[in-house]
Coordinates of C-alpha atoms in Angstrom, one line a residue:
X1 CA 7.1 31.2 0.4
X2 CA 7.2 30.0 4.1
X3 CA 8.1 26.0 4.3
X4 CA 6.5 24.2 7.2
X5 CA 9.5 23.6 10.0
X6 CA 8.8 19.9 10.5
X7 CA 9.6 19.4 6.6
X8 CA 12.7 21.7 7.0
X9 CA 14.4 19.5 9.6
X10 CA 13.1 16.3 7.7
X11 CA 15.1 17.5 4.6
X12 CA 18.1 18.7 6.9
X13 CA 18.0 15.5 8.4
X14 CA 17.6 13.0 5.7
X15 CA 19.5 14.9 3.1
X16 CA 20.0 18.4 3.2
X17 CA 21.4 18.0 -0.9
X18 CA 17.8 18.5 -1.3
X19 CA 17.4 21.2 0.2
X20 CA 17.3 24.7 -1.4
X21 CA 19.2 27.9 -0.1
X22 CA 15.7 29.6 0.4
X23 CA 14.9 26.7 2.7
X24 CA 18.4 26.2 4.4
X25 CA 18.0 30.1 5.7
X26 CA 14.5 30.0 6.9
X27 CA 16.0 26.9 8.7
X28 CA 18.7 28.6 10.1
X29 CA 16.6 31.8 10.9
X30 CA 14.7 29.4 12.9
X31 CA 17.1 27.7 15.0
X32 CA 18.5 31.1 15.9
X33 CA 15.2 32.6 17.6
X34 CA 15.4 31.2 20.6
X35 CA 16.6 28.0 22.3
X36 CA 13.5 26.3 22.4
X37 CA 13.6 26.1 19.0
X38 CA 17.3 24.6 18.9
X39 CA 16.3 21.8 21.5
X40 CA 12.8 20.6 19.1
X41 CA 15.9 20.4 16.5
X42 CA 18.5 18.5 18.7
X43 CA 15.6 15.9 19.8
X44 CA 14.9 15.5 16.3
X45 CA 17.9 14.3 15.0
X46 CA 18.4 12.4 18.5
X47 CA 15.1 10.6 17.1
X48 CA 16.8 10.0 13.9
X49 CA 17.7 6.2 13.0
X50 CA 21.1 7.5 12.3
X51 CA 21.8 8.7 15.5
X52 CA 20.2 5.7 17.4
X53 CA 21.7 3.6 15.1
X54 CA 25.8 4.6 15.4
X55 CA 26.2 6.8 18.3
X56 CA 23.5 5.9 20.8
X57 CA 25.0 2.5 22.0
X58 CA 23.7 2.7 25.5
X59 CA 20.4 4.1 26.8
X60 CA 22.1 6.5 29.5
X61 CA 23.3 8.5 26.3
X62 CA 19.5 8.9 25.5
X63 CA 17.9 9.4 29.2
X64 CA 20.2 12.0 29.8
X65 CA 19.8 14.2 26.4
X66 CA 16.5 13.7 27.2
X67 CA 15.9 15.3 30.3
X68 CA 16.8 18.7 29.6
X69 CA 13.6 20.9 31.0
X70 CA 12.0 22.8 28.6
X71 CA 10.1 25.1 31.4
X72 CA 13.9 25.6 32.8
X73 CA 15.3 28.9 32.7
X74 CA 17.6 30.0 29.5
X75 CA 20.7 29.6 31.5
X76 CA 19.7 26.5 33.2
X77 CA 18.2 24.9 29.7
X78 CA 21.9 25.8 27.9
X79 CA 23.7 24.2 30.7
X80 CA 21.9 21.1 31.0
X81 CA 22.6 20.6 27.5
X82 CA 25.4 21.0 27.9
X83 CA 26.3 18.5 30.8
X84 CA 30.3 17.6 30.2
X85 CA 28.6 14.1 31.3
X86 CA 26.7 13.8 28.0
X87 CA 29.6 14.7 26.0
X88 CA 32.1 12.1 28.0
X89 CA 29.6 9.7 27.1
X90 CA 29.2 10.5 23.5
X91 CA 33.1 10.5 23.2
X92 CA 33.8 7.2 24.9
X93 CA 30.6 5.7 22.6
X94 CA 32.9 7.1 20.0
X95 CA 36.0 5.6 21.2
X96 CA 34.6 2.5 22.3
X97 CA 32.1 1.9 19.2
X98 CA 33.8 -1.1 16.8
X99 CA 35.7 -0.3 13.4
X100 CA 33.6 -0.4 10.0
X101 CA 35.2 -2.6 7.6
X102 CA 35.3 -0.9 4.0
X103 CA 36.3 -2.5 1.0
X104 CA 38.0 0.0 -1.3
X105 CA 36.3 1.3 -4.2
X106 CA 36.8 4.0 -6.5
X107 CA 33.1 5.3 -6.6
X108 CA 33.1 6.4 -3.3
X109 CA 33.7 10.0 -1.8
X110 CA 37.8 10.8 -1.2
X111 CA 37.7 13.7 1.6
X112 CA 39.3 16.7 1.0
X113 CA 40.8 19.8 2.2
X114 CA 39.0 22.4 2.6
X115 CA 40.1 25.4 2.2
X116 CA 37.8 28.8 3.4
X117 CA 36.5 30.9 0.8
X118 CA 34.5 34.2 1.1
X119 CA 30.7 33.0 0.6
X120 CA 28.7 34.1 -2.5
X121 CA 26.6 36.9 -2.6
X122 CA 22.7 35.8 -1.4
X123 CA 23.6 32.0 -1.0
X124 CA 23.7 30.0 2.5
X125 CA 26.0 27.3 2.6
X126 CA 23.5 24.5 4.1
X127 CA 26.6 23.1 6.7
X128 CA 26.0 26.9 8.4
X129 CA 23.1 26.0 10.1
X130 CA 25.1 24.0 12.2
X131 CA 26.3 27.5 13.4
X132 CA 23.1 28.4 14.7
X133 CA 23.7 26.9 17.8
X134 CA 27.5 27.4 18.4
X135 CA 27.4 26.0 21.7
X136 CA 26.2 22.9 20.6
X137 CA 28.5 22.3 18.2
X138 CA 29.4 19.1 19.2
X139 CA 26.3 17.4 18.7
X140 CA 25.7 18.9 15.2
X141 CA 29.3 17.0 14.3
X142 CA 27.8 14.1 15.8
X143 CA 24.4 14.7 13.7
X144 CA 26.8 15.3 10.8
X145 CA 28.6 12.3 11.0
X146 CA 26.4 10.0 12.0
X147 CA 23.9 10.9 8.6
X148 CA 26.6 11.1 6.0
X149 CA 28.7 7.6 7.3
X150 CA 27.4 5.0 4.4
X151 CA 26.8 1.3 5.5
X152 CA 29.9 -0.7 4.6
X153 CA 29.5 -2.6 0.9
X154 CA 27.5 -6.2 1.1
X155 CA 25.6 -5.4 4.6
X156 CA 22.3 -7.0 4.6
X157 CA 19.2 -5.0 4.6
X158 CA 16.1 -6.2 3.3
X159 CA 14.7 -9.8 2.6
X160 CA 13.1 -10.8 -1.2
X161 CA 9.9 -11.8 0.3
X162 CA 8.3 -12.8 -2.8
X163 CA 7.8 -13.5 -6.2
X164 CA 5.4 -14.0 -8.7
X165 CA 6.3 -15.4 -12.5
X166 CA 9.6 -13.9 -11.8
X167 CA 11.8 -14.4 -14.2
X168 CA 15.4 -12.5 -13.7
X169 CA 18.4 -11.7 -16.1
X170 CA 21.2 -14.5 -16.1
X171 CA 23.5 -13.0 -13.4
X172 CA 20.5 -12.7 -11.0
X173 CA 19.0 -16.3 -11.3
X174 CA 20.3 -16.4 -7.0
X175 CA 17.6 -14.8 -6.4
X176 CA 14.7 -16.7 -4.8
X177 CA 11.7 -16.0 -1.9
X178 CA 14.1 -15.5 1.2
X179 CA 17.1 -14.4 0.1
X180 CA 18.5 -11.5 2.3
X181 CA 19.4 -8.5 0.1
X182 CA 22.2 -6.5 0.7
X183 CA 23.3 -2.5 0.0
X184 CA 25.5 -1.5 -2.8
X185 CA 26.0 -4.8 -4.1
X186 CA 24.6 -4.7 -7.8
X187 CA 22.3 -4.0 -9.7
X188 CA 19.2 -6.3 -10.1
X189 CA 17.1 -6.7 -13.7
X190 CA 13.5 -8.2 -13.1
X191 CA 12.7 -9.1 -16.3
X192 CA 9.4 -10.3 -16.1
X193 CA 7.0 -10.9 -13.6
X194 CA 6.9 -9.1 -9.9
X195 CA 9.0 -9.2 -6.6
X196 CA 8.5 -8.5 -3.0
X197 CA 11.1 -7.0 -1.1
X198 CA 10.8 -6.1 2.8
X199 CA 13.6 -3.9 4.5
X200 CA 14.8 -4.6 7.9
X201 CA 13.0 -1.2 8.9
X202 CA 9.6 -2.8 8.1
X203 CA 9.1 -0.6 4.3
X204 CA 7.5 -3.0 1.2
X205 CA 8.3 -2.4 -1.7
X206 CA 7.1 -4.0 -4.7
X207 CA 8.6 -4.3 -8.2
X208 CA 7.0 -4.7 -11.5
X209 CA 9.2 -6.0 -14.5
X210 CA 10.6 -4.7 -16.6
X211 CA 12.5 -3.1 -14.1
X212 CA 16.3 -2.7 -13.0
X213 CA 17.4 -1.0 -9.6
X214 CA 20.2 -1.1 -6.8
X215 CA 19.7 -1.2 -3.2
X216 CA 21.9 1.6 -2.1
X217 CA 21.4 2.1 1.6
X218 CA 19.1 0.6 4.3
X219 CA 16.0 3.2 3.4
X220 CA 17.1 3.9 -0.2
X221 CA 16.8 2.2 -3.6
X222 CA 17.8 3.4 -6.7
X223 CA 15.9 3.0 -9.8
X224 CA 17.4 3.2 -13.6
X225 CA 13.9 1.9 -15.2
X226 CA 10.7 0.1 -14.6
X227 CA 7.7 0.7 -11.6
X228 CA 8.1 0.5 -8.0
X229 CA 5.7 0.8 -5.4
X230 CA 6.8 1.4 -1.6
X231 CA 4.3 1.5 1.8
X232 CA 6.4 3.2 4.6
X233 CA 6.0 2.4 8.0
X234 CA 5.9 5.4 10.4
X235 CA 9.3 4.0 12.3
X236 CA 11.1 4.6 8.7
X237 CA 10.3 7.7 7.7
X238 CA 12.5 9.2 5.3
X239 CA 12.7 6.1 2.8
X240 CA 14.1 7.3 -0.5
X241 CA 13.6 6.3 -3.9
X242 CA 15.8 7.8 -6.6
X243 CA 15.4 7.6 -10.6
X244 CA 17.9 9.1 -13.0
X245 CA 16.3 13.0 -12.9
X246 CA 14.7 12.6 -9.6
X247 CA 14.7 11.8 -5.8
X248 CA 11.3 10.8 -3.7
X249 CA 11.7 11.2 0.1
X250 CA 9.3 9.6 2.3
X251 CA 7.0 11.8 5.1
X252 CA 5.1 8.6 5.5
X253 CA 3.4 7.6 2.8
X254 CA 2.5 4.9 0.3
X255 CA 3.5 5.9 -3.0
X256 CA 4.3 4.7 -6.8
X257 CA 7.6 5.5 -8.7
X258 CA 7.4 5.0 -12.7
X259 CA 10.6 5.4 -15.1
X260 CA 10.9 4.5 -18.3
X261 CA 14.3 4.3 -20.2
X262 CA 14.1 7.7 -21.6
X263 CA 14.3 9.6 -18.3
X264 CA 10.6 10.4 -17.6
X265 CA 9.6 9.6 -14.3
X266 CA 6.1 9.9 -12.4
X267 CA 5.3 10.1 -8.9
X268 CA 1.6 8.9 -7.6
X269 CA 0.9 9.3 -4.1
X270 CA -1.6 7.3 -3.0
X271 CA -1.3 7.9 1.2
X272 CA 0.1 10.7 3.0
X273 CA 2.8 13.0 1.8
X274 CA 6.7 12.8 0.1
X275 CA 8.9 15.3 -0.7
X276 CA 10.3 15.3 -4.5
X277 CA 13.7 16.7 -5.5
X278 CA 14.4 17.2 -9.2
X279 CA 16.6 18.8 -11.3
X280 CA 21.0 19.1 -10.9
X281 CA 22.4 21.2 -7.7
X282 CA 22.2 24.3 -10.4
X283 CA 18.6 24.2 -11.0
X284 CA 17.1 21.7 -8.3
X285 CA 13.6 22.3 -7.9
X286 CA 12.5 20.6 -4.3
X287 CA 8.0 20.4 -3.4
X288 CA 6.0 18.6 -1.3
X289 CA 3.6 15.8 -2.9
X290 CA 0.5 15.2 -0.9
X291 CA -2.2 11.7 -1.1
X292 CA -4.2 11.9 -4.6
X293 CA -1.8 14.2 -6.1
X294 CA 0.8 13.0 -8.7
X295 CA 3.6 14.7 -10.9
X296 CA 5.7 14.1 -14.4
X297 CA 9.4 14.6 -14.0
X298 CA 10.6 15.1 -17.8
X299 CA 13.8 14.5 -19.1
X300 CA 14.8 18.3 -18.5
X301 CA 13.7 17.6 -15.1
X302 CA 10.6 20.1 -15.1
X303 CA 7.4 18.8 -13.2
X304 CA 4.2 19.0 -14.5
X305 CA 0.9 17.8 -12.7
X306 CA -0.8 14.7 -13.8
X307 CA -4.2 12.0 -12.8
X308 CA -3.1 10.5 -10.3
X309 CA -3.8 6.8 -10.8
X310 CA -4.2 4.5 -7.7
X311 CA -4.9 1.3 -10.0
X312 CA -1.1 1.8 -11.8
X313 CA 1.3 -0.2 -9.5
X314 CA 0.7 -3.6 -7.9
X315 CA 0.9 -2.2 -4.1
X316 CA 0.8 -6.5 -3.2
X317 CA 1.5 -10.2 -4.4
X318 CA 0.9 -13.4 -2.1
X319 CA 2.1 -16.0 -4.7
X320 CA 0.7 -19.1 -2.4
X321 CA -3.0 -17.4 -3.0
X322 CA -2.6 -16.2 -6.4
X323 CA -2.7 -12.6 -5.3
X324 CA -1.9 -9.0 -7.0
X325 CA -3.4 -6.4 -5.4
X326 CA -3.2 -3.1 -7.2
X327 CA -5.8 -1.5 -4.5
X328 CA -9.3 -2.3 -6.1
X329 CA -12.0 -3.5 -3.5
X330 CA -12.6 -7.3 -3.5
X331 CA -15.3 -8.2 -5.9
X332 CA -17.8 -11.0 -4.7
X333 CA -18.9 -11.7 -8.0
X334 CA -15.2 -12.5 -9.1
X335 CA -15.2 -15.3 -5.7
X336 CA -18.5 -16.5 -7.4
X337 CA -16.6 -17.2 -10.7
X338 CA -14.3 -19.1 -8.7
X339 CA -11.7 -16.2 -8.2
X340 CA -10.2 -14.5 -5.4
X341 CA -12.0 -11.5 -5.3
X342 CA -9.4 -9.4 -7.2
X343 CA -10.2 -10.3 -11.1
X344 CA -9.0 -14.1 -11.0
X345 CA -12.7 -15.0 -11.9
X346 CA -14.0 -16.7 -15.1
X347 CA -17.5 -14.3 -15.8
X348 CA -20.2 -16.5 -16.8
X349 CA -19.5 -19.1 -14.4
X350 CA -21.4 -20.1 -11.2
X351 CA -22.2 -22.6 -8.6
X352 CA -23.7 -26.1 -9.4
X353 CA -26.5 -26.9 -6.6
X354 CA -25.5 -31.0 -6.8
X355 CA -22.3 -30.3 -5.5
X356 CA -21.4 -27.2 -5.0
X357 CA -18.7 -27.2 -8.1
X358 CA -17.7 -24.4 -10.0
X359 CA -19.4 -24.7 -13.8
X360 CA -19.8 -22.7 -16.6
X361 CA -23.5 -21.1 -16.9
X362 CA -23.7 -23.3 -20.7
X363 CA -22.3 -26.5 -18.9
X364 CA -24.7 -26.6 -16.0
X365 CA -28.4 -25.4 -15.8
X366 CA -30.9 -26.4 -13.5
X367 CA -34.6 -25.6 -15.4
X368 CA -36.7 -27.6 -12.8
X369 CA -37.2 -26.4 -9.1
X370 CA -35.9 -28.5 -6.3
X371 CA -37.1 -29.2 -2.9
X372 CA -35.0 -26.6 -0.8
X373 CA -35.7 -28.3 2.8
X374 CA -32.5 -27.9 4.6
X375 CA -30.5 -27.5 1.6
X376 CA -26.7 -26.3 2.4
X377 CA -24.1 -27.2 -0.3
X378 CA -20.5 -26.7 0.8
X379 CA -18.1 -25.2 -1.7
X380 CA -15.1 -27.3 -1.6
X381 CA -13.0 -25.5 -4.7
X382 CA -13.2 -21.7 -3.2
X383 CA -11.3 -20.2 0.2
X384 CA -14.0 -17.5 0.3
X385 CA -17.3 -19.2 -0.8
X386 CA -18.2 -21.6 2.5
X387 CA -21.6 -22.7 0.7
X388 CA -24.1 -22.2 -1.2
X389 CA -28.2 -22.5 1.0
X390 CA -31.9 -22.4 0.2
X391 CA -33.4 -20.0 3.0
X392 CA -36.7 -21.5 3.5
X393 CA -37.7 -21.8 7.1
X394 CA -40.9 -23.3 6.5
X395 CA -39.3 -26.5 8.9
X396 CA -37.6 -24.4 11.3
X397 CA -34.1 -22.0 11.4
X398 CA -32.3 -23.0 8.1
X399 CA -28.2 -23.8 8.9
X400 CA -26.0 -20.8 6.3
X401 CA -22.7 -22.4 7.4
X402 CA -21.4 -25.3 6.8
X403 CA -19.9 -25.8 10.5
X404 CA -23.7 -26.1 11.4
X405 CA -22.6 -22.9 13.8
X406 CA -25.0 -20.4 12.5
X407 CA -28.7 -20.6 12.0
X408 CA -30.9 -18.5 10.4
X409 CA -35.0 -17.9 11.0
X410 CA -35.8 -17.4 7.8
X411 CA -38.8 -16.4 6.2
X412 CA -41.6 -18.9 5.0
X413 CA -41.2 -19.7 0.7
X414 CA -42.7 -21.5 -2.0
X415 CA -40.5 -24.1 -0.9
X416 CA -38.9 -24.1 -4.0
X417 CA -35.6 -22.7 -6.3
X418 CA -33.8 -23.5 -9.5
X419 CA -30.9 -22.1 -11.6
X420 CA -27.2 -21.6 -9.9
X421 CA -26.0 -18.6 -8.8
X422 CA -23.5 -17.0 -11.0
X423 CA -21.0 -14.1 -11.7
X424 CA -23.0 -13.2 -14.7
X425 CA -25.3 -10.5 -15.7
X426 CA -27.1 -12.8 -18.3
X427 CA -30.1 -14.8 -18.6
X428 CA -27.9 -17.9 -19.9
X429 CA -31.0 -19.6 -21.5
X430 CA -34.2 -18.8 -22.0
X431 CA -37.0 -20.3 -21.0
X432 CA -40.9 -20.0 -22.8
X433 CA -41.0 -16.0 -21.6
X434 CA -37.9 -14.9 -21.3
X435 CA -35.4 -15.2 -23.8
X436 CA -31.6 -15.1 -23.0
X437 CA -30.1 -11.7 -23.0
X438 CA -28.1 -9.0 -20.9
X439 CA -30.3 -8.1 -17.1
X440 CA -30.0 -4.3 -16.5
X441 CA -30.7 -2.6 -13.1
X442 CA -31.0 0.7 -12.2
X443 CA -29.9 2.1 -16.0
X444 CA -26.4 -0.2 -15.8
X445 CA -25.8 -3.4 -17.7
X446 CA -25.4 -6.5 -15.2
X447 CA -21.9 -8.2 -15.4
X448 CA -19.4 -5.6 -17.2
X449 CA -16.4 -5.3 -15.7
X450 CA -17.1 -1.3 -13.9
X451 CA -20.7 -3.2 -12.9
X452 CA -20.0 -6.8 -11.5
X453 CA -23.1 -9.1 -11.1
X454 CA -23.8 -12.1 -9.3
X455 CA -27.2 -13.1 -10.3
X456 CA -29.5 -15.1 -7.8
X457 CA -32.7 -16.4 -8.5
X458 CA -35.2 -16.6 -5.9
X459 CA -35.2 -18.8 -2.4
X460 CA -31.6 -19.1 -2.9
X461 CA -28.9 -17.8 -1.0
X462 CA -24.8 -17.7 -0.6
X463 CA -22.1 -17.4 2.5
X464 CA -18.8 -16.1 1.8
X465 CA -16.1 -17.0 5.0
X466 CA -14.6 -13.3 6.1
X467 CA -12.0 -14.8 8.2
X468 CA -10.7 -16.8 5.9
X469 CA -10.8 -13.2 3.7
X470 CA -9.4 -11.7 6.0
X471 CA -6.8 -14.3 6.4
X472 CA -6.1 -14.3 2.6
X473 CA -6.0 -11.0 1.7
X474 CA -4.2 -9.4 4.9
X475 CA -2.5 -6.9 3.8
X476 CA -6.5 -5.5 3.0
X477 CA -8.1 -3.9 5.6
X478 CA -11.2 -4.4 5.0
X479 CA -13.9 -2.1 6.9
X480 CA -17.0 -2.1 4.9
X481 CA -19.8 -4.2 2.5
X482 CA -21.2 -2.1 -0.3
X483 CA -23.5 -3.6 -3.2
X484 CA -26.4 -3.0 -4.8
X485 CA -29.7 -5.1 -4.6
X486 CA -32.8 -5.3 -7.3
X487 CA -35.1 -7.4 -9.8
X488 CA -33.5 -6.7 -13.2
X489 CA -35.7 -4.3 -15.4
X490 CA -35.8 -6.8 -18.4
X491 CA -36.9 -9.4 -16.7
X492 CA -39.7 -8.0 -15.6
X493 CA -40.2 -6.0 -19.2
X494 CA -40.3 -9.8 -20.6
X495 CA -42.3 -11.2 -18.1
X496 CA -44.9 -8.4 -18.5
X497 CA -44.8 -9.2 -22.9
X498 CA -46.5 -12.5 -21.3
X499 CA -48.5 -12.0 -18.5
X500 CA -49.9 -8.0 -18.8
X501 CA -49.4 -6.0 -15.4
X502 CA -47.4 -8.4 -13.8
X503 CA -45.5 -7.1 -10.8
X504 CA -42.9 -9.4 -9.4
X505 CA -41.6 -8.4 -5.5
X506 CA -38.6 -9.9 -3.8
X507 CA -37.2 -9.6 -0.4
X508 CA -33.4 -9.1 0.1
X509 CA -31.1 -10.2 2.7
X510 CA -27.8 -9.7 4.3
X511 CA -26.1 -11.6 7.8
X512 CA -23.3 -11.1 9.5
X513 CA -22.5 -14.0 11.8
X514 CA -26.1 -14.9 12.0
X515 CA -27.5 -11.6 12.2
X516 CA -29.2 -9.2 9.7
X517 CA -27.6 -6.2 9.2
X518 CA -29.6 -5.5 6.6
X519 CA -32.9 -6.3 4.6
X520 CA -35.2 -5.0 1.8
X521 CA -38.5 -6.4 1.6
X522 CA -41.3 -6.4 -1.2
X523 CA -38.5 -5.1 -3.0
X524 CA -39.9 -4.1 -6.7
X525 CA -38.2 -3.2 -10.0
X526 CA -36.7 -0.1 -10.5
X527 CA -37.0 0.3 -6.4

């Protein structure tokens, strides 16, 4: 089956080990057509990091490959490519270009002679493509070179950003928030607990204990156990993850990587698209992995499909806030309970109305109505909740902020409210006609944990601070409000046990800055 080009010259590119002879002669066959195709593949691996990164020292070297004309005659397109001034350049950034200092080490690759042997019957050798454009040799050597030259031992590369109730094995207690990570130095156990780690190239990755892994190179980690989870920017494409049976290779993507001890590994892609290499150089088995589709890598290195699960691997931690963010939406209610939106919340627990405390619904109860004139409690214990208001606007606008910056013209009410607002789904206590119990509304039962509830009683009303949300939670971008608004079905089917044919209405709103965005009104059950 055909491969799509752009994924042929990413694996070339980013490691042609993974590629498979099928793909490495379709690649080829490519190249060869005509010379339109060779120059997309020269400006591709110009645009690799490798390339920029060793060879390209000045930006004449760049300007000058660059400004070969595709519309130029076949003649004309050859020669400018090959001006002798682009390769003087490239040699003297060659000549010029500062020494690597390499510690010896016995793990790494000892060069050898090469000797030419008569190919194998229906296999490519994947080095031949560089054949496809003899002319150009040069730069392919260059390409070469410049991809398969490993960063000298103990360079830095990445930055442990974070932590949160880390707790690391005995030779790794250095570690702490800030310290700059480098390649090929050893490898790390996270015991307990989660870490942060940003590469110089911009890519997050987040570990979850128990897990041990090596930073190899400055786009690749190395895995032997545990879950990783890794959001790659568009300017490092290619980011690699390997585990013992597998290699993950970014097309720019968020995605999970789960290993256990026993050499099973899954793959969850949760953005975009990878590519997946498993299996030894006899039987390597390389497929793309597209967003919502996730694979099981066994221990004899055959892939099945699996669910992928976009709740599995923390994608986020922000220690300061109490923050890990395995991609769920932010829950209201759970701010209500005094969390932070993301599960931190105690259920059962609202807002008092004398001071705007947090308080269990069985500690604090309010059973008589108050005088809601220009009532606005502030919320002093939450970074989301600005305050807690009674929108009556039988006096004129009623303030919903606490900076006294927004105003509402609210609708004329009794005047009066009672009970705090909680992240419940219960009536706490009863009163003479309606006993405590579960609410229910539209079929579901308030305050379970795949239905969250914050239950409001009438003329009472709540403002949560989105920049500071925002501010909080940034690595969330947040685009919409969804909930769900009604009069609780067993209220009502108490209330009518007392007082036959009673129909209670309600009118709902929500602001934004002031405004209504939205509003129900005479809002009745089951509505």
């Amino acid at each position: 089956m055909s491969e799509p080009i752009d994924l042929l010259i990413s694996l070339f590119l980013l490691d042609s080990s993974a590629m498979t002879p099928q793909q490495a002669e379709q690649l080829s066959d490519w190249i060869k057509q005509n010379p339109d195709n060779a120059r997309t593949f020269i400006l591709s691996a110009l645009l690799h990091r490798n390339i920029h990164d060793t060879f390209l020292r000045t930006d004449k070297v760049t300007k000058v490959l660059l400004q070969c004309d595709p519309a130029a005659s076949e003649n004309n397109y050859e020669k400018s490519l090959l001006n002798p001034e682009v390769w003087q350049m490239l040699s003297n950034a060659e000549i010029t270009a500062p020494a690597v200092d390499r510690q010896p080490e016995a793990s790494l690759p000892i060069p050898l002679d090469v000797q030419p042997v008569c190919p194998l019957p229906h296999k490519i050798n994947k080095f031949s493509l560089m054949t496809a454009v003899a002319s150009l040799a040069a730069l392919f050597f260059l390409i070469v070179f410049a991809h398969y030259t490993p960063l000298p031992r103990n360079q830095e590369v990445a930055t442990l950003s974070d932590t949160f109730h880390a707790q690391w094995a005995e030779s790794d207690t250095w570690l702490k928030p800030g310290v700059r990570l480098t390649a090929k130095s050893q490898s790390i156990r996270l015991q307990s607990g989660i870490a942060k780690i940003v590469f110089d190239n911009n890519t997050r990755v987040v570990m979850e204990a128990p897990t041990e892994f090596e930073i190899m190179d400055s786009d690749h980690v190395k895995i032997k156990y545990g879950r990783i989870y890794a959001s790659v920017p568009p300017e490092a494409l290619g980011f690699t993850i390997s585990t013992p049976n597998s290699k993950i290779i970014d097309l720019g993507t968020e995605f999970g990587v789960q290993t256990d001890p026993f050499g099973e590994t899954e793959l969850h892609v949760i953005k975009g698209k990878t590519t997946l290499v498993a299996g030894d150089n006899n039987q390597k088995t390389s497929l793309q992995v597209s967003q919502g589709d996730a694979k099981i890598i066994g221990r004899s290195s055959r892939i099945a499909d699996i669910t992928c699960n976009d709740r599995l691997f923390v994608r986020d931690i922000q220690s300061q806030n109490n923050i890990v963010w395995r991609g769920q939406s932010l829950d209201l209610a759970d701010m209500v309970g005094g969390g932070n939106g993301l599960g931190t919340g105690k259920p059962n627990t609202g807002i008092r109305w004398d001071n705007g405390a947090f308080a269990s619904t069985q500690e604090y109860y309010i059973g008589q109505r108050q005088d809601s004139t220009n009532v606005f409690i502030a919320v002093p214990d939450s970074p989301y909740i600005d305050g807690i208001f009674s929108p009556d606007g039988s006096a004129g606008p009623v303030a919903i902020s606490q900076s006294g910056d927004y105003f509402w013209k609210a609708p004329k009410t009794c005047g009066q409210y009672c009970y705090n607002i909680n992240n419940s789904g219960q009536v706490s206590r009863g009163t003479g006609r309606i006993p405590g119990h579960l609410q229910s509304l539209d079929g579901h039962v308030c305050g379970e944990p795949d239905y969250p509830t914050i239950c409001i009683h009438p003329n009472a009303g709540i403002t949560f601070d989105l920049e500071k949300i925002r501010a909080l939670h940034s690595t969330l971008a947040l685009k919409s409000f969804t909930a769900q608004c009604g009069l609780s079905e067993t209220v009502v089917q108490y209330a009518q046990q007392a007082l036959p044919g009673y129909l209670p209405k309600a009118n709902f709103y929500v602001l934004i800055d002031g405004q209504v965005r939205f509003s129900k009104e005479n809002l009745t059950p089951a509505q």
